[in-house]
Amino acid sequence: MLTVSPRDRPFILTGAGVSAESGIPTFRGVGGFWRNYRIEDVASPQAWRRDRRLVWEFYSMRRRLASTARPNPAHFALTRLSRDLPRLFLCTQNVDDLHEQAGSRDLVHMHGELFKSRCDSCNRPPFEDTNLYEPPAEIPRCGCGGWIRPHICWFGEVPFELDRVYHALDRCTLFVAIGTSGTVEPAASFVARVFGRVRSVYLGPEEPANASCFTECHVGKAGEILPGLFAIGG
Ligand code: NAD
Ligand code: ZN
């Protein structure tokens, strides 16, 4: 049990594991996305330049899968926690919208959002795009002539809102990572940044690659453990 107070500023980092119980496969687990596709073929700027259709095929498939997924008790527990702890900062590596579906607001999607697209050439802001569940027959174009791409941080690209993320990390009073393998940078190094300063807690069915940086690991499924993990104190 973790006792926290409304004065606390917990930094919560979630990964693919928090959505696993909602039926969205993790990247590296059994049935993971990467078992059918090679990362370099579908999730990099080079892949986009080489074969835009294949990239859209992959992201249309992921949109389809995520469109029927519903939040699980872990997502709801985090929403409740953020109501009790107004200074909680939620940062997700997930591109699905299950935290939002559960009622969470103001979170950072550091790797982008599956249901948003943007132009690959101009600065037009990303826009909601829930229709592309099937691979488009023709790759949509922007008015500027650029191609419309998924609003996703691909391998080799810089994650979103890192300034806000590091500001929150440096002010946090507790660090909690849930369902993330500790292998994808820069998120894998967040815990090292707070190491020795605050309590750091990992929650997932197996130890992450960066387990030695955590002060404690709770072994189990997020949906089963998270709803009872926190106690609100004075
Ligand atoms: P990952 O696949 O590398 O690791 C998933 C982790 O979740 C593993 O450590 C696994 O042990 C754990 N896990 C599995 N079931 C769990 C459960 N029920 N409860 C808690 N933990 C569980 O994923 P990652 O570390 O998030 O990083 C890889 C990349 O995958 C990220 O860039 C992320 O954007 C992307 N991704 C996102 C989604 C999504 O949006 N839902 C899904 C897959 C991958
Ligand atoms: Zn454009």
Short mmCIF file of C-alpha atoms in Angstrom, two decimals, residues 10-232:
data_model
loop_
_atom_site.label_atom_id
_atom_site.label_comp_id
_atom_site.label_asym_id
_atom_site.label_seq_id
_atom_site.Cartn_x
_atom_site.Cartn_y
_atom_site.Cartn_z
CA PRO A 10 3.05 11.83 -8.11
CA PHE A 11 4.44 11.28 -11.60
CA ILE A 12 2.69 8.29 -13.21
CA LEU A 13 4.16 6.71 -16.33
CA THR A 14 2.04 4.13 -18.12
CA GLY A 15 3.00 1.73 -20.92
CA ALA A 16 1.39 -0.85 -23.11
CA GLY A 17 0.79 -3.15 -20.11
CA VAL A 18 -1.90 -0.86 -18.68
CA SER A 19 -4.01 -1.49 -21.80
CA ALA A 20 -3.26 -5.24 -22.05
CA GLU A 21 -6.31 -6.19 -19.97
CA SER A 22 -8.45 -4.13 -22.35
CA GLY A 23 -7.39 -6.46 -25.15
CA ILE A 24 -4.79 -4.23 -26.81
CA PRO A 25 -1.65 -6.31 -27.26
CA THR A 26 1.65 -5.05 -25.87
CA PHE A 27 4.53 -4.64 -28.30
CA ARG A 28 6.76 -7.38 -27.12
CA GLY A 29 4.33 -9.80 -25.49
CA VAL A 30 2.69 -12.87 -26.98
CA GLY A 31 0.44 -11.67 -29.78
CA GLY A 32 2.31 -8.35 -29.80
CA PHE A 33 2.13 -6.11 -32.84
CA TRP A 34 5.77 -6.53 -33.72
CA ARG A 35 5.37 -10.26 -34.25
CA ASN A 36 3.52 -9.61 -37.50
CA TYR A 37 5.30 -6.46 -38.63
CA ARG A 38 8.93 -5.41 -38.49
CA ILE A 39 9.39 -2.08 -36.69
CA GLU A 40 11.56 -0.71 -39.46
CA ASP A 41 8.83 -1.47 -42.04
CA VAL A 42 6.02 0.42 -40.33
CA ALA A 43 7.13 2.81 -37.59
CA SER A 44 9.95 5.02 -38.75
CA PRO A 45 10.35 8.06 -41.03
CA GLN A 46 12.26 5.84 -43.46
CA ALA A 47 9.31 3.42 -43.60
CA TRP A 48 6.99 6.35 -44.33
CA ARG A 49 9.17 7.52 -47.20
CA ARG A 50 9.48 3.97 -48.56
CA ASP A 51 5.89 2.64 -48.34
CA ARG A 52 3.19 4.97 -47.01
CA ARG A 53 0.50 2.43 -47.77
CA LEU A 54 2.10 -0.24 -45.58
CA VAL A 55 2.43 2.28 -42.75
CA TRP A 56 -1.26 3.23 -43.05
CA GLU A 57 -2.20 -0.46 -43.21
CA PHE A 58 -0.48 -1.00 -39.84
CA TYR A 59 -2.04 2.08 -38.21
CA SER A 60 -5.49 1.37 -39.66
CA MET A 61 -5.27 -2.09 -38.10
CA ARG A 62 -4.30 -0.57 -34.77
CA ARG A 63 -7.13 1.98 -34.99
CA ARG A 64 -9.57 -0.83 -35.68
CA LEU A 65 -8.33 -2.83 -32.70
CA ALA A 66 -8.36 0.14 -30.35
CA SER A 67 -11.75 1.43 -31.50
CA THR A 68 -13.62 -1.35 -29.70
CA ALA A 69 -11.38 -1.44 -26.61
CA ARG A 70 -12.75 -0.18 -23.33
CA PRO A 71 -10.86 1.00 -20.23
CA ASN A 72 -10.09 -1.56 -17.54
CA PRO A 73 -9.99 -1.11 -13.74
CA ALA A 74 -6.41 0.24 -13.95
CA HIS A 75 -7.47 3.18 -16.15
CA PHE A 76 -10.42 3.95 -13.84
CA ALA A 77 -8.22 3.69 -10.73
CA LEU A 78 -5.85 6.31 -12.18
CA THR A 79 -8.74 8.65 -12.95
CA ARG A 80 -10.03 8.34 -9.38
CA LEU A 81 -6.53 8.91 -8.04
CA SER A 82 -6.12 12.08 -10.09
CA ARG A 83 -9.33 13.42 -8.53
CA ASP A 84 -7.97 12.75 -5.03
CA LEU A 85 -4.51 14.06 -5.93
CA PRO A 86 -4.90 17.26 -7.95
CA ARG A 87 -1.13 17.57 -8.55
CA LEU A 88 -0.82 14.12 -10.12
CA PHE A 89 0.93 14.14 -13.51
CA LEU A 90 -0.04 11.37 -15.92
CA CYS A 91 2.29 10.57 -18.80
CA THR A 92 1.51 7.71 -21.12
CA GLN A 93 3.52 6.01 -23.83
CA ASN A 94 0.26 4.59 -25.13
CA VAL A 95 -1.34 5.96 -28.21
CA ASP A 96 -4.81 4.56 -27.45
CA ASP A 97 -7.46 6.76 -25.78
CA LEU A 98 -8.33 4.48 -22.87
CA HIS A 99 -7.16 6.92 -20.18
CA GLU A 100 -9.46 9.56 -21.71
CA GLN A 101 -12.32 7.08 -22.05
CA ALA A 102 -11.93 6.40 -18.32
CA GLY A 103 -12.22 10.15 -17.64
CA SER A 104 -8.59 11.22 -17.30
CA ARG A 105 -7.78 14.71 -18.60
CA ASP A 106 -4.64 16.73 -19.18
CA LEU A 107 -2.40 13.71 -19.67
CA VAL A 108 0.66 13.73 -21.88
CA HIS A 109 0.71 11.29 -24.79
CA MET A 110 4.45 11.36 -25.31
CA HIS A 111 4.26 8.96 -28.28
CA GLY A 112 1.26 10.57 -29.93
CA GLU A 113 -2.37 9.60 -30.41
CA LEU A 114 -3.71 6.83 -32.60
CA PHE A 115 -6.91 8.68 -33.53
CA LYS A 116 -5.12 11.82 -34.68
CA SER A 117 -3.38 12.52 -37.98
CA ARG A 118 -1.26 15.38 -39.20
CA CYS A 119 0.47 16.69 -42.31
CA ASP A 120 4.02 15.48 -42.83
CA SER A 121 5.08 18.81 -44.32
CA CYS A 122 3.37 21.88 -42.85
CA ASN A 123 2.66 23.08 -39.31
CA ARG A 124 -1.10 22.58 -39.44
CA PRO A 125 -2.01 21.16 -35.99
CA PRO A 126 -2.85 17.43 -35.59
CA PHE A 127 -6.57 16.72 -36.02
CA GLU A 128 -9.04 14.05 -34.88
CA ASP A 129 -9.24 11.32 -37.50
CA THR A 130 -11.40 8.41 -36.47
CA ASN A 131 -12.44 7.25 -39.91
CA LEU A 132 -9.39 5.56 -41.24
CA TYR A 133 -10.05 2.04 -39.96
CA GLU A 134 -9.35 0.61 -43.39
CA PRO A 135 -6.11 1.29 -45.19
CA PRO A 136 -6.88 4.27 -47.47
CA ALA A 137 -6.99 3.46 -51.18
CA GLU A 138 -5.02 6.64 -51.74
CA ILE A 139 -2.87 8.32 -49.14
CA PRO A 140 -4.72 11.51 -48.15
CA ARG A 141 -3.04 14.81 -48.97
CA CYS A 142 -2.99 18.11 -47.14
CA GLY A 143 -3.93 21.37 -48.90
CA CYS A 144 -0.22 22.24 -48.87
CA GLY A 145 0.60 19.18 -50.98
CA GLY A 146 2.06 17.15 -48.06
CA TRP A 147 0.92 13.66 -47.09
CA ILE A 148 -1.35 12.98 -44.13
CA ARG A 149 0.43 10.70 -41.65
CA PRO A 150 -0.49 9.20 -38.26
CA HIS A 151 0.19 11.53 -35.30
CA ILE A 152 2.62 9.05 -33.79
CA CYS A 153 6.19 9.42 -32.57
CA TRP A 154 8.07 6.90 -34.66
CA PHE A 155 11.42 5.34 -33.89
CA GLY A 156 14.07 7.97 -34.52
CA GLU A 157 11.65 10.87 -33.80
CA VAL A 158 11.52 13.05 -30.70
CA PRO A 159 8.62 12.34 -28.29
CA PHE A 160 6.04 15.06 -27.66
CA GLU A 161 5.94 17.52 -24.75
CA LEU A 162 9.26 16.48 -23.24
CA ASP A 163 9.77 19.92 -21.65
CA ARG A 164 6.57 19.54 -19.68
CA VAL A 165 7.45 15.95 -18.82
CA TYR A 166 10.93 16.74 -17.44
CA HIS A 167 9.58 19.73 -15.52
CA ALA A 168 7.06 17.43 -13.82
CA LEU A 169 9.65 14.70 -13.24
CA ASP A 170 11.98 17.14 -11.49
CA ARG A 171 9.20 18.32 -9.17
CA CYS A 172 7.56 14.98 -8.43
CA THR A 173 7.39 13.56 -4.92
CA LEU A 174 6.72 9.97 -6.02
CA PHE A 175 7.38 8.09 -9.27
CA VAL A 176 5.17 5.20 -10.39
CA ALA A 177 5.64 3.22 -13.63
CA ILE A 178 2.96 0.80 -14.73
CA GLY A 179 3.18 -1.85 -17.45
CA THR A 180 6.23 -0.61 -19.30
CA SER A 181 9.17 -2.84 -20.15
CA GLY A 182 11.84 -0.23 -19.43
CA THR A 183 13.46 -0.66 -22.83
CA VAL A 184 12.15 2.24 -24.93
CA GLU A 185 14.01 5.53 -24.45
CA PRO A 186 13.68 8.19 -23.23
CA ALA A 187 10.88 6.90 -20.95
CA ALA A 188 13.06 4.03 -19.73
CA SER A 189 15.41 6.59 -18.15
CA PHE A 190 12.77 8.66 -16.31
CA VAL A 191 13.20 6.54 -13.20
CA ALA A 192 17.00 7.03 -13.26
CA ARG A 193 16.40 10.80 -13.27
CA VAL A 194 14.51 10.64 -9.96
CA PHE A 195 16.65 7.84 -8.48
CA GLY A 196 17.73 8.52 -4.91
CA ARG A 197 15.41 11.54 -4.58
CA VAL A 198 11.93 10.02 -4.44
CA ARG A 199 10.32 6.66 -3.87
CA SER A 200 9.94 4.85 -7.20
CA VAL A 201 7.45 2.07 -7.71
CA TYR A 202 6.98 -0.38 -10.58
CA LEU A 203 3.80 -2.34 -11.20
CA GLY A 204 3.56 -5.17 -13.74
CA PRO A 205 3.54 -8.95 -14.08
CA GLU A 206 7.30 -9.16 -14.51
CA GLU A 207 10.29 -7.04 -13.56
CA PRO A 208 11.17 -4.39 -16.15
CA ALA A 209 14.65 -4.17 -17.73
CA ASN A 210 15.43 -1.16 -15.50
CA ALA A 211 14.21 -2.84 -12.27
CA SER A 212 17.36 -1.91 -10.34
CA CYS A 213 16.39 1.79 -10.49
CA PHE A 214 13.10 1.24 -8.66
CA THR A 215 12.83 1.24 -4.90
CA GLU A 216 10.03 -1.35 -5.11
CA CYS A 217 8.34 -3.62 -7.63
CA HIS A 218 4.77 -4.85 -7.25
CA VAL A 219 4.37 -8.00 -9.32
CA GLY A 220 0.94 -8.50 -10.85
CA LYS A 221 -1.56 -7.21 -13.36
CA ALA A 222 -2.33 -3.49 -13.30
CA GLY A 223 -6.10 -4.00 -13.34
CA GLU A 224 -5.92 -6.24 -10.28
CA ILE A 225 -3.36 -4.38 -8.16
CA LEU A 226 -3.77 -0.71 -9.00
CA PRO A 227 -7.31 -0.21 -7.61
CA GLY A 228 -6.05 -1.16 -4.13
CA LEU A 229 -2.49 0.18 -4.29
CA PHE A 230 -2.95 3.72 -2.97
CA ALA A 231 -4.28 5.00 0.35
CA ILE A 232 -5.02 8.71 0.69
#
